[in-house]
Amino acid sequence: MRKLRAVLVSAVMVAGVSLTIGAAPAHAERLAGVFRDHSECERIGAYGITQGWWDDYSCQWEGRYRYYFLYA
């Protein structure tokens, strides 16, 4: 009975992990920086494109933190 339970628990864990990994978006943005000024966020975002660090970026204002977040 213990072996059966161990196998079942392992199978459920593997299935849960595989479903979690599969639920992630194909092209998720990552946080690349946090800035006080929108102009600084845009400058670094454009610089990242010229350096080949990312293909696209967006600067989003987060009012609860009072900062601009650069996602690339």
mmCIF file of N, CA, C and O in Angstrom:
data_model
loop_
_atom_site.group_PDB
_atom_site.id
_atom_site.type_symbol
_atom_site.label_atom_id
_atom_site.label_comp_id
_atom_site.label_asym_id
_atom_site.label_seq_id
_atom_site.Cartn_x
_atom_site.Cartn_y
_atom_site.Cartn_z
ATOM 1 N N MET A 1 0.817 -1.190 0.000
ATOM 2 C CA MET A 1 0.000 0.000 0.000
ATOM 3 C C MET A 1 0.868 1.263 0.000
ATOM 4 O O MET A 1 0.523 2.243 -0.654
ATOM 5 N N ARG A 2 1.953 1.234 0.761
ATOM 6 C CA ARG A 2 2.844 2.402 0.813
ATOM 7 C C ARG A 2 3.494 2.675 -0.538
ATOM 8 O O ARG A 2 3.651 3.819 -0.940
ATOM 9 N N LYS A 3 3.888 1.607 -1.236
ATOM 10 C CA LYS A 3 4.515 1.779 -2.547
ATOM 11 C C LYS A 3 3.514 2.367 -3.535
ATOM 12 O O LYS A 3 3.865 3.254 -4.322
ATOM 13 N N LEU A 4 2.282 1.891 -3.494
ATOM 14 C CA LEU A 4 1.251 2.413 -4.378
ATOM 15 C C LEU A 4 0.998 3.890 -4.106
ATOM 16 O O LEU A 4 0.886 4.704 -5.033
ATOM 17 N N ARG A 5 0.931 4.245 -2.835
ATOM 18 C CA ARG A 5 0.731 5.650 -2.462
ATOM 19 C C ARG A 5 1.895 6.503 -2.933
ATOM 20 O O ARG A 5 1.703 7.610 -3.451
ATOM 21 N N ALA A 6 3.118 6.029 -2.778
ATOM 22 C CA ALA A 6 4.293 6.780 -3.213
ATOM 23 C C ALA A 6 4.286 6.988 -4.726
ATOM 24 O O ALA A 6 4.598 8.073 -5.220
ATOM 25 N N VAL A 7 3.891 5.958 -5.470
ATOM 26 C CA VAL A 7 3.827 6.075 -6.925
ATOM 27 C C VAL A 7 2.733 7.068 -7.323
ATOM 28 O O VAL A 7 2.930 7.905 -8.206
ATOM 29 N N LEU A 8 1.584 6.987 -6.689
ATOM 30 C CA LEU A 8 0.493 7.905 -7.006
ATOM 31 C C LEU A 8 0.853 9.352 -6.683
ATOM 32 O O LEU A 8 0.567 10.260 -7.469
ATOM 33 N N VAL A 9 1.485 9.581 -5.547
ATOM 34 C CA VAL A 9 1.890 10.935 -5.172
ATOM 35 C C VAL A 9 2.904 11.469 -6.177
ATOM 36 O O VAL A 9 2.813 12.618 -6.614
ATOM 37 N N SER A 10 3.836 10.640 -6.587
ATOM 38 C CA SER A 10 4.833 11.065 -7.578
ATOM 39 C C SER A 10 4.169 11.401 -8.906
ATOM 40 O O SER A 10 4.508 12.399 -9.543
ATOM 41 N N ALA A 11 3.220 10.581 -9.322
ATOM 42 C CA ALA A 11 2.535 10.827 -10.592
ATOM 43 C C ALA A 11 1.739 12.126 -10.540
ATOM 44 O O ALA A 11 1.734 12.903 -11.502
ATOM 45 N N VAL A 12 1.070 12.374 -9.429
ATOM 46 C CA VAL A 12 0.290 13.604 -9.285
ATOM 47 C C VAL A 12 1.215 14.816 -9.289
ATOM 48 O O VAL A 12 0.910 15.844 -9.906
ATOM 49 N N MET A 13 2.359 14.726 -8.616
ATOM 50 C CA MET A 13 3.313 15.832 -8.589
ATOM 51 C C MET A 13 3.849 16.125 -10.002
ATOM 52 O O MET A 13 3.934 17.274 -10.413
ATOM 53 N N VAL A 14 4.206 15.103 -10.738
ATOM 54 C CA VAL A 14 4.722 15.285 -12.089
ATOM 55 C C VAL A 14 3.654 15.902 -12.985
ATOM 56 O O VAL A 14 3.922 16.812 -13.768
ATOM 57 N N ALA A 15 2.419 15.425 -12.875
ATOM 58 C CA ALA A 15 1.327 15.976 -13.682
ATOM 59 C C ALA A 15 1.086 17.439 -13.335
ATOM 60 O O ALA A 15 0.877 18.277 -14.218
ATOM 61 N N GLY A 16 1.129 17.786 -12.055
ATOM 62 C CA GLY A 16 0.929 19.173 -11.632
ATOM 63 C C GLY A 16 2.014 20.096 -12.149
ATOM 64 O O GLY A 16 1.734 21.193 -12.631
ATOM 65 N N VAL A 17 3.243 19.659 -12.086
ATOM 66 C CA VAL A 17 4.363 20.475 -12.581
ATOM 67 C C VAL A 17 4.275 20.656 -14.089
ATOM 68 O O VAL A 17 4.475 21.748 -14.613
ATOM 69 N N SER A 18 3.928 19.594 -14.798
ATOM 70 C CA SER A 18 3.841 19.708 -16.259
ATOM 71 C C SER A 18 2.695 20.621 -16.668
ATOM 72 O O SER A 18 2.805 21.360 -17.641
ATOM 73 N N LEU A 19 1.596 20.616 -15.951
ATOM 74 C CA LEU A 19 0.489 21.530 -16.252
ATOM 75 C C LEU A 19 0.869 22.966 -15.939
ATOM 76 O O LEU A 19 0.492 23.889 -16.664
ATOM 77 N N THR A 20 1.610 23.189 -14.881
ATOM 78 C CA THR A 20 2.040 24.533 -14.517
ATOM 79 C C THR A 20 2.992 25.095 -15.561
ATOM 80 O O THR A 20 2.874 26.248 -15.965
ATOM 81 N N ILE A 21 3.914 24.299 -16.013
ATOM 82 C CA ILE A 21 4.869 24.739 -17.033
ATOM 83 C C ILE A 21 4.139 25.013 -18.347
ATOM 84 O O ILE A 21 4.408 25.984 -19.031
ATOM 85 N N GLY A 22 3.186 24.195 -18.687
ATOM 86 C CA GLY A 22 2.438 24.376 -19.918
ATOM 87 C C GLY A 22 1.541 25.594 -19.895
ATOM 88 O O GLY A 22 1.163 26.120 -20.938
ATOM 89 N N ALA A 23 1.179 26.090 -18.720
ATOM 90 C CA ALA A 23 0.283 27.230 -18.609
ATOM 91 C C ALA A 23 1.003 28.562 -18.801
ATOM 92 O O ALA A 23 0.363 29.588 -18.946
ATOM 93 N N ALA A 24 2.315 28.565 -18.800
ATOM 94 C CA ALA A 24 3.073 29.809 -18.957
ATOM 95 C C ALA A 24 2.933 30.325 -20.387
ATOM 96 O O ALA A 24 2.861 29.541 -21.330
ATOM 97 N N PRO A 25 2.874 31.648 -20.559
ATOM 98 C CA PRO A 25 2.766 32.180 -21.913
ATOM 99 C C PRO A 25 4.018 31.879 -22.736
ATOM 100 O O PRO A 25 5.112 31.730 -22.191
ATOM 101 N N ALA A 26 3.838 31.800 -24.039
ATOM 102 C CA ALA A 26 4.953 31.432 -24.913
ATOM 103 C C ALA A 26 6.040 32.497 -24.924
ATOM 104 O O ALA A 26 7.219 32.196 -24.985
ATOM 105 N N HIS A 27 5.652 33.772 -24.870
ATOM 106 C CA HIS A 27 6.632 34.861 -24.904
ATOM 107 C C HIS A 27 6.318 35.816 -23.761
ATOM 108 O O HIS A 27 5.630 36.808 -23.941
ATOM 109 N N ALA A 28 6.801 35.477 -22.589
ATOM 110 C CA ALA A 28 6.533 36.307 -21.414
ATOM 111 C C ALA A 28 7.546 37.449 -21.342
ATOM 112 O O ALA A 28 8.722 37.268 -21.623
ATOM 113 N N GLU A 29 7.061 38.634 -20.982
ATOM 114 C CA GLU A 29 7.961 39.761 -20.786
ATOM 115 C C GLU A 29 8.641 39.613 -19.434
ATOM 116 O O GLU A 29 8.075 39.060 -18.500
ATOM 117 N N ARG A 30 9.845 40.160 -19.341
ATOM 118 C CA ARG A 30 10.557 40.126 -18.064
ATOM 119 C C ARG A 30 10.805 41.556 -17.616
ATOM 120 O O ARG A 30 10.918 42.477 -18.428
ATOM 121 N N LEU A 31 10.900 41.725 -16.339
ATOM 122 C CA LEU A 31 11.192 43.035 -15.780
ATOM 123 C C LEU A 31 12.656 43.357 -16.036
ATOM 124 O O LEU A 31 13.546 42.617 -15.636
ATOM 125 N N ALA A 32 12.910 44.472 -16.727
ATOM 126 C CA ALA A 32 14.274 44.833 -17.092
ATOM 127 C C ALA A 32 14.783 46.047 -16.328
ATOM 128 O O ALA A 32 15.969 46.345 -16.383
ATOM 129 N N GLY A 33 13.895 46.769 -15.622
ATOM 130 C CA GLY A 33 14.345 47.931 -14.877
ATOM 131 C C GLY A 33 13.188 48.676 -14.242
ATOM 132 O O GLY A 33 12.035 48.503 -14.615
ATOM 133 N N VAL A 34 13.527 49.505 -13.260
ATOM 134 C CA VAL A 34 12.552 50.329 -12.544
ATOM 135 C C VAL A 34 13.108 51.753 -12.508
ATOM 136 O O VAL A 34 14.264 51.960 -12.138
ATOM 137 N N PHE A 35 12.276 52.728 -12.909
ATOM 138 C CA PHE A 35 12.745 54.102 -13.056
ATOM 139 C C PHE A 35 11.751 55.093 -12.467
ATOM 140 O O PHE A 35 10.551 54.854 -12.459
ATOM 141 N N ARG A 36 12.257 56.233 -12.031
ATOM 142 C CA ARG A 36 11.406 57.310 -11.524
ATOM 143 C C ARG A 36 10.810 58.137 -12.653
ATOM 144 O O ARG A 36 9.704 58.631 -12.557
ATOM 145 N N ASP A 37 11.555 58.302 -13.757
ATOM 146 C CA ASP A 37 11.128 59.147 -14.869
ATOM 147 C C ASP A 37 10.788 58.304 -16.084
ATOM 148 O O ASP A 37 11.508 57.352 -16.425
ATOM 149 N N HIS A 38 9.731 58.712 -16.770
ATOM 150 C CA HIS A 38 9.328 58.022 -17.998
ATOM 151 C C HIS A 38 10.399 58.161 -19.077
ATOM 152 O O HIS A 38 10.693 57.204 -19.821
ATOM 153 N N SER A 39 11.016 59.323 -19.164
ATOM 154 C CA SER A 39 12.046 59.545 -20.188
ATOM 155 C C SER A 39 13.242 58.615 -19.977
ATOM 156 O O SER A 39 13.815 58.101 -20.945
ATOM 157 N N GLU A 40 13.616 58.379 -18.737
ATOM 158 C CA GLU A 40 14.735 57.473 -18.445
ATOM 159 C C GLU A 40 14.371 56.033 -18.818
ATOM 160 O O GLU A 40 15.178 55.300 -19.386
ATOM 161 N N CYS A 41 13.142 55.648 -18.530
ATOM 162 C CA CYS A 41 12.670 54.313 -18.890
ATOM 163 C C CYS A 41 12.710 54.119 -20.401
ATOM 164 O O CYS A 41 13.209 53.101 -20.898
ATOM 165 N N GLU A 42 12.229 55.117 -21.151
ATOM 166 C CA GLU A 42 12.245 55.050 -22.611
ATOM 167 C C GLU A 42 13.672 55.023 -23.153
ATOM 168 O O GLU A 42 13.972 54.305 -24.108
ATOM 169 N N ARG A 43 14.556 55.794 -22.550
ATOM 170 C CA ARG A 43 15.945 55.846 -23.005
ATOM 171 C C ARG A 43 16.621 54.491 -22.850
ATOM 172 O O ARG A 43 17.286 53.996 -23.771
ATOM 173 N N ILE A 44 16.451 53.874 -21.691
ATOM 174 C CA ILE A 44 17.070 52.568 -21.448
ATOM 175 C C ILE A 44 16.418 51.496 -22.318
ATOM 176 O O ILE A 44 17.098 50.596 -22.820
ATOM 177 N N GLY A 45 15.116 51.591 -22.525
ATOM 178 C CA GLY A 45 14.441 50.632 -23.400
ATOM 179 C C GLY A 45 14.976 50.689 -24.819
ATOM 180 O O GLY A 45 15.261 49.659 -25.436
ATOM 181 N N ALA A 46 15.135 51.898 -25.355
ATOM 182 C CA ALA A 46 15.682 52.065 -26.698
ATOM 183 C C ALA A 46 17.143 51.617 -26.759
ATOM 184 O O ALA A 46 17.579 50.999 -27.748
ATOM 185 N N TYR A 47 17.897 51.898 -25.712
ATOM 186 C CA TYR A 47 19.296 51.469 -25.664
ATOM 187 C C TYR A 47 19.394 49.936 -25.676
ATOM 188 O O TYR A 47 20.273 49.369 -26.339
ATOM 189 N N GLY A 48 18.486 49.280 -24.982
ATOM 190 C CA GLY A 48 18.478 47.815 -24.976
ATOM 191 C C GLY A 48 18.221 47.235 -26.354
ATOM 192 O O GLY A 48 18.786 46.203 -26.715
ATOM 193 N N ILE A 49 17.372 47.904 -27.134
ATOM 194 C CA ILE A 49 17.130 47.443 -28.502
ATOM 195 C C ILE A 49 18.388 47.598 -29.343
ATOM 196 O O ILE A 49 18.770 46.679 -30.077
ATOM 197 N N THR A 50 19.069 48.755 -29.232
ATOM 198 C CA THR A 50 20.280 48.964 -30.035
ATOM 199 C C THR A 50 21.408 48.003 -29.647
ATOM 200 O O THR A 50 22.226 47.649 -30.488
ATOM 201 N N GLN A 51 21.426 47.588 -28.381
ATOM 202 C CA GLN A 51 22.461 46.654 -27.925
ATOM 203 C C GLN A 51 22.101 45.195 -28.188
ATOM 204 O O GLN A 51 22.912 44.307 -27.951
ATOM 205 N N GLY A 52 20.853 44.950 -28.629
ATOM 206 C CA GLY A 52 20.438 43.581 -28.915
ATOM 207 C C GLY A 52 20.019 42.800 -27.684
ATOM 208 O O GLY A 52 19.939 41.574 -27.722
ATOM 209 N N TRP A 53 19.742 43.487 -26.574
ATOM 210 C CA TRP A 53 19.337 42.802 -25.340
ATOM 211 C C TRP A 53 17.910 42.303 -25.430
ATOM 212 O O TRP A 53 17.556 41.316 -24.820
ATOM 213 N N TRP A 54 17.037 43.021 -26.175
ATOM 214 C CA TRP A 54 15.653 42.620 -26.376
ATOM 215 C C TRP A 54 15.154 43.199 -27.686
ATOM 216 O O TRP A 54 15.759 44.089 -28.264
ATOM 217 N N ASP A 55 14.041 42.659 -28.163
ATOM 218 C CA ASP A 55 13.472 43.088 -29.443
ATOM 219 C C ASP A 55 12.418 44.176 -29.276
ATOM 220 O O ASP A 55 12.174 44.942 -30.203
ATOM 221 N N ASP A 56 11.764 44.211 -28.135
ATOM 222 C CA ASP A 56 10.690 45.162 -27.890
ATOM 223 C C ASP A 56 10.658 45.458 -26.401
ATOM 224 O O ASP A 56 11.166 44.678 -25.586
ATOM 225 N N TYR A 57 10.069 46.578 -26.028
ATOM 226 C CA TYR A 57 9.967 46.934 -24.621
ATOM 227 C C TYR A 57 8.718 47.780 -24.396
ATOM 228 O O TYR A 57 8.111 48.283 -25.344
ATOM 229 N N SER A 58 8.340 47.912 -23.141
ATOM 230 C CA SER A 58 7.248 48.821 -22.780
ATOM 231 C C SER A 58 7.538 49.385 -21.392
ATOM 232 O O SER A 58 8.062 48.691 -20.524
ATOM 233 N N CYS A 59 7.212 50.660 -21.224
ATOM 234 C CA CYS A 59 7.342 51.328 -19.938
ATOM 235 C C CYS A 59 5.941 51.504 -19.355
ATOM 236 O O CYS A 59 5.096 52.138 -19.993
ATOM 237 N N GLN A 60 5.715 50.933 -18.190
ATOM 238 C CA GLN A 60 4.387 50.988 -17.591
ATOM 239 C C GLN A 60 4.462 51.642 -16.219
ATOM 240 O O GLN A 60 5.296 51.272 -15.389
ATOM 241 N N TRP A 61 3.586 52.622 -15.996
ATOM 242 C CA TRP A 61 3.495 53.312 -14.713
ATOM 243 C C TRP A 61 2.746 52.440 -13.726
ATOM 244 O O TRP A 61 1.663 51.935 -14.015
ATOM 245 N N GLU A 62 3.340 52.228 -12.562
ATOM 246 C CA GLU A 62 2.691 51.489 -11.478
ATOM 247 C C GLU A 62 2.412 52.485 -10.365
ATOM 248 O O GLU A 62 3.323 52.871 -9.612
ATOM 249 N N GLY A 63 1.168 52.945 -10.299
ATOM 250 C CA GLY A 63 0.792 53.999 -9.363
ATOM 251 C C GLY A 63 0.997 53.627 -7.906
ATOM 252 O O GLY A 63 1.359 54.472 -7.089
ATOM 253 N N ARG A 64 0.787 52.368 -7.553
ATOM 254 C CA ARG A 64 0.936 51.984 -6.136
ATOM 255 C C ARG A 64 2.383 52.056 -5.675
ATOM 256 O O ARG A 64 2.660 52.211 -4.502
ATOM 257 N N TYR A 65 3.337 51.918 -6.635
ATOM 258 C CA TYR A 65 4.755 52.026 -6.284
ATOM 259 C C TYR A 65 5.337 53.392 -6.647
ATOM 260 O O TYR A 65 6.401 53.747 -6.183
ATOM 261 N N ARG A 66 4.654 54.113 -7.552
ATOM 262 C CA ARG A 66 5.070 55.423 -8.021
ATOM 263 C C ARG A 66 6.389 55.360 -8.788
ATOM 264 O O ARG A 66 7.260 56.207 -8.646
ATOM 265 N N TYR A 67 6.523 54.309 -9.617
ATOM 266 C CA TYR A 67 7.679 54.125 -10.478
ATOM 267 C C TYR A 67 7.227 53.616 -11.849
ATOM 268 O O TYR A 67 6.131 53.072 -11.992
ATOM 269 N N TYR A 68 8.107 53.780 -12.853
ATOM 270 C CA TYR A 68 7.903 53.203 -14.169
ATOM 271 C C TYR A 68 8.653 51.878 -14.221
ATOM 272 O O TYR A 68 9.828 51.798 -13.839
ATOM 273 N N PHE A 69 7.989 50.848 -14.706
ATOM 274 C CA PHE A 69 8.582 49.533 -14.825
ATOM 275 C C PHE A 69 8.853 49.253 -16.296
ATOM 276 O O PHE A 69 7.962 49.378 -17.132
ATOM 277 N N LEU A 70 10.095 48.900 -16.611
ATOM 278 C CA LEU A 70 10.495 48.571 -17.975
ATOM 279 C C LEU A 70 10.389 47.060 -18.164
ATOM 280 O O LEU A 70 11.069 46.296 -17.477
ATOM 281 N N TYR A 71 9.501 46.664 -19.069
ATOM 282 C CA TYR A 71 9.346 45.259 -19.405
ATOM 283 C C TYR A 71 9.883 45.040 -20.799
ATOM 284 O O TYR A 71 9.573 45.786 -21.722
ATOM 285 N N ALA A 72 10.705 43.997 -20.952
ATOM 286 C CA ALA A 72 11.303 43.713 -22.263
ATOM 287 C C ALA A 72 11.111 42.260 -22.618
ATOM 288 O O ALA A 72 10.842 41.435 -21.782
#
